[in-house]
Amino acid sequence: MEQIRVRFAPSPTGPLHIGGVRTALYNYLFAKKNGGTFILRIEDTDQARFVEGAEEYIMESLEWCGIKVDEGIREGGNYGPYRQSDKKEIFRQYADMLINKGDAYYAFDTPEELEGMRKDLEKAGKTFIYNAELRDKLINSLSLKENEWKEKLEKGEPYVIRYKMPRNEDIHFDDIIRGHIVVNTGTLDDKVLFKSDRMPTYHLAHIVDDHLMKISHVIRGEEWLPSLPLHIMLYRSFGWDPPLFAHLPLLLKPDGKGKLSKRDGDKMGFPVFPLFWPYGETAKGYREDGYYPEAFINMLVLLGWNPGTEQEIFSMDELINAFSIDRVGKSGSRFDPEKAKWFNHQYLQNKTNTQIAIEFRDYLRSHGYQDDIIRLEALVGLVKERVSFVKDLWEQTDFFFRAPDSYDQEVVKKRWKEDSAKLLIELRSQLENMVDFSAASTEPVIKAWIEKNGYNTGAIMNAFRLVIVGTLRGPHIYDIISWIGKDETIKRIDKGVTLLSK
RNA sequence: GGUCCAUUCGUCUAGUGGCUAGGACGUCAGGUUUUCAUCCUGGUAACAGGGGUUCGAUUCCCCUAUGGACUACCA
């Protein structure tokens, strides 16, 4: 059987969008599932849009996601170079092959001339297509006499190389996800294959590279579907067997219409990129927002693919095992930031308290507190179920580290009664004598004391929580006082009684 | 405008020529927690519309509508 080789081929024009990450992920899963090779190829044939740092960003993003590249710029491989600008001479040779074969030609029209004609025709209600109908009226090696266009070449006039699309021919092809598609060449134009800056366009470069790199399956975004007929024609002209194609549906914005863009993220407060983008107009990333890469990937993989079972939580290994391109859907998926949070919650709950405590320690430092890891582990155990992110732990635990310096006025109004101070002072004396301050020890004692005196449990517990926490929230009160300790508990009771009895 | 693609609960989706159309997120209601959150249980909610084909269509075909992509010397 043929060796499976797939590639992810982004262009370094900015940060990698999560739609791009998903494409990379599906390629990776497909490769690993089938014992194949995952290749990262940088398509930097557009010199004008090149962005410094984008290439590094792409590689770092894949690494963070746990998508391992088998062949690429860093990894090497036998099918390099893996950066297209490093092999532009090679592309030129292939463009010449097409010219010699008569399937491509030189065109000398300037962009301004073409734009002018396009506008004129549009005014007349017609569509301008550089194709068999019009190419004779334009300036190229088909319309000009041989000596004329050769002279232009010799004089060094700028030119492009265009593909000579047949006038009227049905092109049949298959897409793994979408099935059989037929397009007539009459609706297609003579696409530019080689630009006047002596770089190939995407169309030429990726066909040549995919062939040279022995790519077996092209898995890419749906936006390429309309140009697939051209690509099929190119394979035919070169006399090469095309790879198999799978065009992935798009990722849509959470509300409204259209595909997901950076603006949506800014507007609705969620990241559209895996990592923070530090150049120019900066953009936030999932990593910096506190997402675990496993959760991010798990969320992303289910946008457009499902295993056909009810399993929702997948490790990368499980994904590799379960993945099948047949189960990729056809329609675009709307991205849901709420579900992304839910996934992170799931992953956070599955971490050990130790792991979380180590991460939490860094956040604590930024708030000016520290504690030893054993105590932090215990603390994490009390509150982790309440949060989806480590960074949210602080707002669940701030009162463990500092006594309240003000009290929730609504609670005071409702729960602080005439006899609250007296009851808390009694409670204080109960606690004061206890040696073992664990919840298991204090809880029954306090309960018994309340019962014996026929006190109202609610009145005491709410007042107690108020002076310890400052408001009515948090874990079991006995767990809280155990963690902060007897001295601190007594102090907080005293402080509360003093301040609230005024 | 032209070409191509798509359409099941609000969202991600499962599914079949005959099912009470299933799950998850969200939401709502109860329960647990004398707090809050979590958690548990339950509820709400969908086959875009119209024609066919068929004994029977959510499922197959056509049309319409809606949405999307592409339509650069960008990828």
Coordinates of C-alpha atoms (C1' of nucleotides) in Angstrom, one line a residue, chain A residues 11 43 45-46 49 109 111 127 160 178 192 195-196 202 222-224 257 302 304 306 310 312 327 331 333-334 339 385-386 457-458 465 472-475, chain B residues 1-8 10-15 22-27 33-39 66-75:
Chain A
S11 CA 1.8 30.9 4.7
E43 CA 4.4 28.6 1.7
T45 CA 5.8 32.7 -2.1
D46 CA 4.1 36.1 -1.4
R49 CA 2.7 39.7 2.8
D109 CA -0.7 42.8 -19.4
P111 CA -2.3 44.7 -13.4
T127 CA -17.8 39.6 -16.2
V160 CA 3.6 36.4 -15.9
R178 CA -17.9 16.1 -0.6
V192 CA -1.3 33.1 -13.1
K195 CA 4.5 36.1 -11.0
S196 CA 6.5 38.9 -12.4
Y202 CA 0.3 29.1 -4.7
E222 CA -12.9 24.5 2.0
E223 CA -11.8 27.8 0.6
W224 CA -9.6 25.8 -1.8
K257 CA -22.8 35.0 10.0
L302 CA -14.9 18.0 17.8
G304 CA -16.4 19.2 12.4
N306 CA -17.1 13.2 15.8
E310 CA -20.6 9.2 22.9
E312 CA -16.2 13.4 24.4
R327 CA -16.5 11.1 10.0
S331 CA -21.1 21.9 7.0
S333 CA -19.2 24.7 12.6
R334 CA -20.0 27.6 14.8
K339 CA -18.0 24.8 25.5
E385 CA -14.2 21.8 41.4
R386 CA -15.4 25.4 41.4
T457 CA -27.7 26.6 63.7
G458 CA -28.3 29.0 60.8
R465 CA -18.9 32.5 57.9
L472 CA -21.5 34.0 52.3
R473 CA -19.4 32.0 49.9
G474 CA -16.6 29.4 49.9
P475 CA -16.2 25.7 50.9
Chain B
rG1 C1' -23.2 39.1 -10.9
rG2 C1' -20.8 34.1 -11.9
rU3 C1' -18.9 29.2 -10.1
rC4 C1' -18.8 25.8 -6.3
rC5 C1' -20.3 24.0 -1.4
rA6 C1' -23.6 23.4 2.6
rU7 C1' -28.6 23.2 5.6
rU8 C1' -31.2 17.9 12.3
rG10 C1' -29.8 28.4 20.6
rU11 C1' -24.6 25.8 19.7
rC12 C1' -21.5 21.1 18.6
rU13 C1' -23.6 16.8 16.7
rA14 C1' -25.7 11.2 16.3
rG15 C1' -29.1 8.8 13.3
rG22 C1' -30.2 10.1 20.7
rG23 C1' -26.0 12.6 23.3
rA24 C1' -23.0 17.0 24.9
rC25 C1' -22.7 22.5 25.9
rG26 C1' -26.1 26.3 27.3
rU27 C1' -30.8 27.3 29.6
rU33 C1' -24.5 21.5 50.1
rU34 C1' -27.6 25.6 56.7
rU35 C1' -23.3 29.8 52.2
rC36 C1' -21.8 30.3 47.1
rA37 C1' -20.0 27.2 43.4
rU38 C1' -19.6 22.2 42.1
rC39 C1' -22.3 17.8 41.7
rU66 C1' -31.0 30.9 3.6
rG67 C1' -25.9 30.7 4.8
rG68 C1' -20.9 30.2 3.2
rA69 C1' -16.4 30.1 0.2
rC70 C1' -14.1 31.5 -4.2
rU71 C1' -14.1 35.0 -8.2
rA72 C1' -5.7 39.0 -7.1
rC73 C1' 0.9 38.9 -10.4
rC74 C1' -2.8 36.5 -1.7
rA75 C1' -2.4 32.0 0.2

